[in-house]
Tab-separated table of C-alpha atoms in Angstrom:
chain	number	residue	atom	x	y	z
A	1	MET	CA	29.406	-6.639	29.965
A	2	GLN	CA	29.072	-5.479	26.354
A	3	GLU	CA	28.406	-9.057	25.224
A	4	SER	CA	25.644	-9.405	27.836
A	5	TYR	CA	24.035	-6.167	26.668
A	6	ASP	CA	24.163	-7.235	23.032
A	7	GLN	CA	22.658	-10.629	23.842
A	8	LEU	CA	19.806	-9.059	25.799
A	9	ALA	CA	19.139	-6.668	22.919
A	10	ILE	CA	19.041	-9.592	20.503
A	11	PHE	CA	16.687	-11.518	22.809
A	12	ALA	CA	14.305	-8.530	23.063
A	13	THR	CA	14.188	-8.157	19.301
A	14	VAL	CA	13.626	-11.881	18.614
A	15	ALA	CA	10.960	-12.064	21.326
A	16	ARG	CA	9.078	-9.058	19.934
A	17	GLU	CA	9.348	-10.146	16.300
A	18	ARG	CA	8.691	-13.836	17.196
A	19	SER	CA	10.975	-14.696	14.291
A	20	PHE	CA	14.717	-15.111	13.880
A	21	THR	CA	14.356	-14.141	10.225
A	22	ARG	CA	12.650	-10.802	10.922
A	23	ALA	CA	14.923	-10.082	13.872
A	24	ALA	CA	18.025	-10.776	11.779
A	25	ALA	CA	16.784	-8.372	9.087
A	26	LYS	CA	16.001	-5.706	11.667
A	27	LEU	CA	19.375	-6.005	13.426
A	28	GLY	CA	21.440	-6.493	10.286
A	29	LEU	CA	22.857	-9.793	11.567
A	30	SER	CA	22.782	-13.344	10.277
A	31	GLN	CA	20.324	-15.895	11.657
A	32	PRO	CA	23.166	-18.231	12.805
A	33	ALA	CA	24.700	-15.333	14.755
A	34	LEU	CA	21.393	-14.636	16.468
A	35	SER	CA	20.851	-18.319	17.316
A	36	ARG	CA	24.398	-18.555	18.725
A	37	SER	CA	23.904	-15.454	20.898
A	38	MET	CA	20.597	-16.803	22.216
A	39	ARG	CA	22.124	-20.169	23.136
A	40	GLN	CA	24.986	-18.395	24.937
A	41	LEU	CA	22.534	-16.205	26.863
A	42	GLU	CA	20.314	-19.148	27.848
A	43	ASP	CA	23.359	-21.210	28.908
A	44	ARG	CA	24.682	-18.356	31.031
A	45	LEU	CA	21.347	-17.738	32.734
A	46	GLY	CA	20.549	-21.416	33.042
A	47	VAL	CA	16.986	-20.979	31.838
A	48	ARG	CA	15.217	-21.320	28.506
A	49	LEU	CA	13.955	-17.975	27.218
A	50	LEU	CA	12.558	-18.912	23.797
A	51	ALA	CA	10.364	-21.804	22.686
A	52	ARG	CA	11.371	-22.735	19.148
A	53	THR	CA	9.495	-24.819	16.603
A	54	THR	CA	10.063	-25.251	12.878
A	55	ARG	CA	7.444	-22.532	12.209
A	56	SER	CA	7.541	-20.114	15.115
A	57	VAL	CA	9.478	-18.621	17.984
A	58	SER	CA	7.812	-17.370	21.174
A	59	PRO	CA	9.034	-16.371	24.657
A	60	THR	CA	8.742	-18.921	27.448
A	61	GLU	CA	7.247	-17.816	30.782
A	62	ALA	CA	10.730	-16.846	31.925
A	63	GLY	CA	11.310	-15.077	28.615
A	64	GLU	CA	8.075	-13.091	28.924
A	65	ARG	CA	9.085	-11.950	32.403
A	66	LEU	CA	12.549	-10.912	31.237
A	67	LEU	CA	11.074	-9.079	28.231
A	68	GLU	CA	8.689	-7.116	30.444
A	69	VAL	CA	11.661	-5.931	32.500
A	70	ILE	CA	14.214	-5.096	29.800
A	71	ALA	CA	12.046	-3.837	26.919
A	72	PRO	CA	11.155	-0.474	28.607
A	73	ARG	CA	14.851	-0.041	29.567
A	74	PHE	CA	16.009	-0.517	25.990
A	75	GLU	CA	13.345	1.934	24.832
A	76	GLU	CA	14.601	4.537	27.331
A	77	ILE	CA	18.227	3.979	26.312
A	78	ASN	CA	17.413	4.273	22.593
A	79	HIS	CA	15.413	7.393	23.231
A	80	GLU	CA	18.199	9.028	25.207
A	81	LEU	CA	20.713	8.119	22.518
A	82	ALA	CA	18.449	9.749	19.966
A	83	MET	CA	18.279	12.847	22.148
A	84	LEU	CA	22.057	13.276	21.817
A	85	ASN	CA	21.398	14.397	18.250
A	86	GLN	CA	20.417	17.802	19.598
A	87	PHE	CA	24.112	18.435	20.257
A	88	ARG	CA	25.009	17.803	16.617
A	89	ASP	CA	25.291	20.505	13.987
A	90	ARG	CA	22.530	18.886	11.937
A	91	PRO	CA	19.672	16.396	12.647
A	92	ALA	CA	20.674	12.740	12.432
A	93	GLY	CA	19.392	9.335	13.367
A	94	LYS	CA	16.981	6.645	12.273
A	95	LEU	CA	13.187	6.871	12.517
A	96	ARG	CA	10.703	4.024	11.955
A	97	ILE	CA	7.171	5.001	10.875
A	98	THR	CA	4.186	2.749	10.197
A	99	ALA	CA	1.469	3.924	7.810
A	100	GLY	CA	-1.228	2.705	5.501
A	101	GLU	CA	-0.424	2.583	1.780
A	102	HIS	CA	-2.427	5.672	0.797
A	103	ALA	CA	-0.939	7.732	3.648
A	104	ALA	CA	2.572	6.596	2.704
A	105	ILE	CA	2.019	7.599	-0.916
A	106	THR	CA	0.177	10.885	-0.465
A	107	VAL	CA	1.403	12.230	2.903
A	108	LEU	CA	4.825	10.811	3.717
A	109	GLU	CA	6.530	10.451	0.334
A	110	PRO	CA	6.049	14.074	-0.841
A	111	VAL	CA	7.427	15.432	2.424
A	112	LEU	CA	10.370	13.028	2.438
A	113	ALA	CA	11.195	14.013	-1.159
A	114	LYS	CA	11.753	17.591	0.063
A	115	LEU	CA	13.277	16.774	3.443
A	116	MET	CA	15.809	14.037	2.816
A	117	PRO	CA	18.197	15.747	0.332
A	118	ASP	CA	18.912	18.486	2.875
A	119	HIS	CA	19.492	16.052	5.761
A	120	PRO	CA	21.919	13.318	4.655
A	121	ASP	CA	22.393	12.034	8.216
A	122	LEU	CA	18.722	11.276	8.603
A	123	SER	CA	17.410	7.750	7.903
A	124	ILE	CA	13.698	7.029	7.753
A	125	GLU	CA	12.108	3.573	7.427
A	126	ILE	CA	8.465	3.444	6.326
A	127	ILE	CA	6.575	0.196	6.946
A	128	VAL	CA	3.269	-0.025	5.065
A	129	ASP	CA	0.780	-1.845	7.254
A	130	TYR	CA	-3.038	-1.856	7.084
A	131	GLY	CA	-3.366	-3.093	10.695
A	132	LEU	CA	-3.664	-0.901	13.784
A	133	THR	CA	-0.057	-1.360	14.851
A	134	ASP	CA	0.964	-0.924	18.502
A	135	ILE	CA	3.843	1.434	17.840
A	136	VAL	CA	5.292	1.147	21.351
A	137	SER	CA	5.536	-2.657	21.478
A	138	GLU	CA	6.629	-2.868	17.816
A	139	GLY	CA	9.410	-0.335	18.242
A	140	TYR	CA	8.106	2.442	15.957
A	141	ASP	CA	8.718	6.115	16.572
A	142	ALA	CA	5.304	7.049	15.185
A	143	GLY	CA	2.462	6.032	12.933
A	144	VAL	CA	0.151	7.677	10.414
A	145	ARG	CA	-3.523	6.738	10.540
A	146	MET	CA	-6.994	8.286	10.278
A	147	GLY	CA	-7.725	10.452	13.291
A	148	GLU	CA	-10.525	8.185	14.475
A	149	GLN	CA	-8.134	5.204	14.561
A	150	VAL	CA	-5.590	6.835	16.891
A	151	ALA	CA	-5.575	5.561	20.499
A	152	LYS	CA	-6.616	8.175	23.080
A	153	ASP	CA	-3.320	7.960	24.965
A	154	MET	CA	-1.324	9.106	21.930
A	155	ILE	CA	-0.360	12.572	20.770
A	156	ALA	CA	-1.991	13.147	17.401
A	157	VAL	CA	-0.961	15.840	14.894
A	158	PRO	CA	-2.962	16.505	11.660
A	159	VAL	CA	-0.780	15.835	8.610
A	160	GLY	CA	-3.164	16.158	5.732
A	161	PRO	CA	-6.440	17.615	4.427
A	162	GLN	CA	-9.866	16.071	4.588
A	163	LEU	CA	-10.305	12.961	2.490
A	164	ARG	CA	-13.089	11.670	0.295
A	165	MET	CA	-13.772	8.300	-1.244
A	166	ALA	CA	-14.976	7.636	-4.804
A	167	VAL	CA	-16.696	4.690	-6.502
A	168	VAL	CA	-15.374	4.374	-10.051
A	169	GLY	CA	-15.607	2.083	-13.050
A	170	SER	CA	-14.365	2.223	-16.620
A	171	PRO	CA	-16.579	3.324	-19.545
A	172	SER	CA	-16.306	-0.250	-20.895
A	173	TYR	CA	-17.686	-1.614	-17.623
A	174	PHE	CA	-20.680	0.712	-17.772
A	175	ASP	CA	-21.275	-0.300	-21.371
A	176	ARG	CA	-22.174	-3.700	-19.925
A	177	PHE	CA	-23.806	-2.754	-16.613
A	178	PRO	CA	-26.113	0.044	-15.478
A	179	ARG	CA	-24.765	2.788	-13.244
A	180	PRO	CA	-25.771	2.279	-9.561
A	181	LYS	CA	-28.215	4.892	-8.292
A	182	SER	CA	-27.792	4.039	-4.606
A	183	PRO	CA	-25.214	2.144	-2.562
A	184	HIS	CA	-27.604	-0.802	-2.289
A	185	ASP	CA	-27.330	-1.278	-6.055
A	186	LEU	CA	-23.679	-2.249	-5.576
A	187	THR	CA	-24.706	-5.703	-4.431
A	188	GLN	CA	-25.633	-6.374	-8.067
A	189	HIS	CA	-22.228	-5.310	-9.355
A	190	ASN	CA	-18.845	-6.945	-9.729
A	191	CYS	CA	-16.854	-4.984	-7.142
A	192	ILE	CA	-13.112	-4.996	-6.677
A	193	THR	CA	-12.762	-5.560	-2.970
A	194	ILE	CA	-9.972	-5.151	-0.426
A	195	ARG	CA	-9.059	-7.355	2.521
A	196	LEU	CA	-7.942	-5.444	5.611
A	197	PRO	CA	-6.682	-7.095	8.815
A	198	THR	CA	-8.146	-4.233	10.825
A	199	TYR	CA	-11.659	-5.217	9.766
A	200	GLY	CA	-11.085	-8.954	10.038
A	201	GLY	CA	-11.921	-9.628	6.408
A	202	ILE	CA	-13.341	-7.951	3.332
A	203	PHE	CA	-13.762	-4.215	3.872
A	204	ALA	CA	-17.366	-2.996	3.706
A	205	TRP	CA	-17.755	0.142	1.592
A	206	GLU	CA	-18.891	3.104	3.709
A	207	PHE	CA	-21.329	5.789	2.628
A	208	GLU	CA	-23.169	8.732	4.119
A	209	LYS	CA	-25.904	11.099	2.905
A	210	LYS	CA	-27.888	13.660	4.850
A	211	GLY	CA	-26.642	12.214	8.146
A	212	LYS	CA	-27.531	8.645	7.186
A	213	GLU	CA	-24.586	6.249	7.353
A	214	LEU	CA	-24.560	3.064	5.322
A	215	LYS	CA	-22.147	0.169	4.993
A	216	VAL	CA	-22.448	-2.139	2.007
A	217	ARG	CA	-20.788	-5.554	1.992
A	218	VAL	CA	-19.934	-5.818	-1.679
A	219	GLU	CA	-18.727	-8.863	-3.562
A	220	GLY	CA	-16.787	-9.504	-6.757
A	221	GLN	CA	-14.336	-11.684	-8.577
A	222	LEU	CA	-11.219	-9.825	-7.380
A	223	VAL	CA	-9.838	-9.194	-3.906
A	224	PHE	CA	-6.636	-7.202	-3.433
A	225	ASN	CA	-4.727	-5.725	-0.508
A	226	ASN	CA	-3.093	-2.827	-2.300
A	227	ILE	CA	-4.049	0.323	-4.198
A	228	ALA	CA	-2.211	-0.157	-7.483
A	229	LEU	CA	-3.895	-3.497	-8.346
A	230	ARG	CA	-7.382	-2.166	-7.508
A	231	LEU	CA	-6.873	0.895	-9.691
A	232	LYS	CA	-5.472	-1.157	-12.587
A	233	ALA	CA	-8.367	-3.589	-12.415
A	234	ALA	CA	-10.884	-0.732	-12.513
A	235	LEU	CA	-9.128	0.854	-15.503
A	236	ASP	CA	-9.218	-2.547	-17.246
A	237	GLY	CA	-12.985	-2.714	-16.844
A	238	LEU	CA	-12.934	-5.639	-14.422
A	239	GLY	CA	-15.291	-4.065	-11.880
A	240	LEU	CA	-16.106	-1.107	-9.656
A	241	ALA	CA	-13.498	0.151	-7.210
A	242	TYR	CA	-13.823	2.162	-3.998
A	243	MET	CA	-10.792	4.440	-3.961
A	244	PRO	CA	-9.481	7.640	-2.356
A	245	GLU	CA	-10.734	10.499	-4.533
A	246	ASP	CA	-7.276	12.057	-5.049
A	247	LEU	CA	-5.952	8.862	-6.635
A	248	VAL	CA	-8.652	8.610	-9.309
A	249	ALA	CA	-9.408	12.285	-10.000
A	250	GLU	CA	-7.047	12.510	-12.970
A	251	HIS	CA	-8.452	9.330	-14.535
A	252	VAL	CA	-11.996	10.661	-14.101
A	253	ARG	CA	-11.093	13.987	-15.731
A	254	ALA	CA	-9.450	12.142	-18.654
A	255	GLY	CA	-12.511	9.924	-19.125
A	256	ARG	CA	-10.651	6.728	-18.324
A	257	LEU	CA	-12.910	6.214	-15.275
A	258	VAL	CA	-16.478	7.196	-14.549
A	259	ARG	CA	-17.476	8.228	-11.045
A	260	VAL	CA	-20.799	7.210	-9.493
A	261	LEU	CA	-22.557	7.747	-6.143
A	262	ALA	CA	-20.607	10.967	-5.513
A	263	ASP	CA	-23.447	12.355	-3.409
A	264	TRP	CA	-22.972	9.430	-1.016
A	265	CYS	CA	-19.279	10.154	-0.425
A	266	PRO	CA	-18.850	13.245	1.797
A	267	PRO	CA	-15.447	14.474	3.076
A	268	PHE	CA	-14.114	13.126	6.368
A	269	PRO	CA	-11.160	13.964	8.664
A	270	GLY	CA	-7.772	13.105	7.199
A	271	TYR	CA	-4.559	11.546	8.454
A	272	HIS	CA	-2.780	12.184	11.737
A	273	LEU	CA	0.784	11.514	12.849
A	274	TYR	CA	0.571	9.818	16.251
A	275	TYR	CA	3.244	8.993	18.803
A	276	PRO	CA	3.582	8.261	22.540
A	277	SER	CA	3.438	11.084	25.032
A	278	ARG	CA	7.018	11.811	26.068
A	279	ARG	CA	8.634	14.631	27.920
A	280	GLN	CA	11.323	14.940	25.268
A	281	THR	CA	11.432	14.440	21.523
A	282	SER	CA	14.532	13.840	19.430
A	283	VAL	CA	15.648	16.562	17.053
A	284	ALA	CA	15.260	14.191	14.093
A	285	PHE	CA	11.690	13.330	15.018
A	286	ALA	CA	10.778	16.939	15.681
A	287	LEU	CA	12.088	17.836	12.230
A	288	LEU	CA	9.897	15.212	10.569
A	289	ARG	CA	6.852	16.045	12.692
A	290	ASP	CA	7.086	19.754	11.872
A	291	ALA	CA	7.589	19.034	8.167
A	292	LEU	CA	4.463	16.856	8.124
A	293	ARG	CA	2.274	19.142	10.224
A	294	TRP	CA	-0.761	20.223	8.214
A	295	SER	CA	-2.217	23.729	8.295
A	296	ALA	CA	-5.325	24.362	6.296
């Protein structure tokens, strides 16, 4: 019976991840062990559950049906196991959180730095992802995103202040190029852009002034998908960057960066922790949620 349970758990993980490599990493098992378990399960059931190629793994029709049945059960079991932590003397367990890079750096990390030393039995995995992750199907306990990006069927808790964007360039860059006076002028500049899966390509820089919203599809020599490289490129004078204000404020004060178009960058609602509506919440998750909760 235990072997059957383990094999079904392995199947559910492989089917969701669509990869033996990712499933092995997630379960802490070797790929040969996973493949062996899957062959044994398929032989016992007499039906093929996974379609395998050299590049991908995907559930067959029978596999999809089985996954639909067992995935919610495993989620319920894992949730109830997590609930047993309330009978412990101190919070314990593992939590998986998905967040964008800026949220992970500015919201999650500072709270974890204070929380983790006092709770040695607590384990938290942060996955940085720019996409709008389905936290239920991907097996996350919660996610951190902008309030406007949170699905309506989720519980959302504010976990940070209002945010503001900033367009910045180095003094050496502006020695060579004039400062833009309006967002439209950015089309004449070398802009350091970012590719986001959520937007299906290069992110358009967003502006607003006196109720007028404007999106500018900028171009430039450099495209990155993380914060550190964009900031470094701006500091090196390679172009203009569109960055969260809090990440460039110190560089602006020190004169390493020059801010432009500030009047086109008003504040907007900040990050929210979001999670599925459940009747019960584990002690470990409640501890993290309460630590993150923002009060102005």
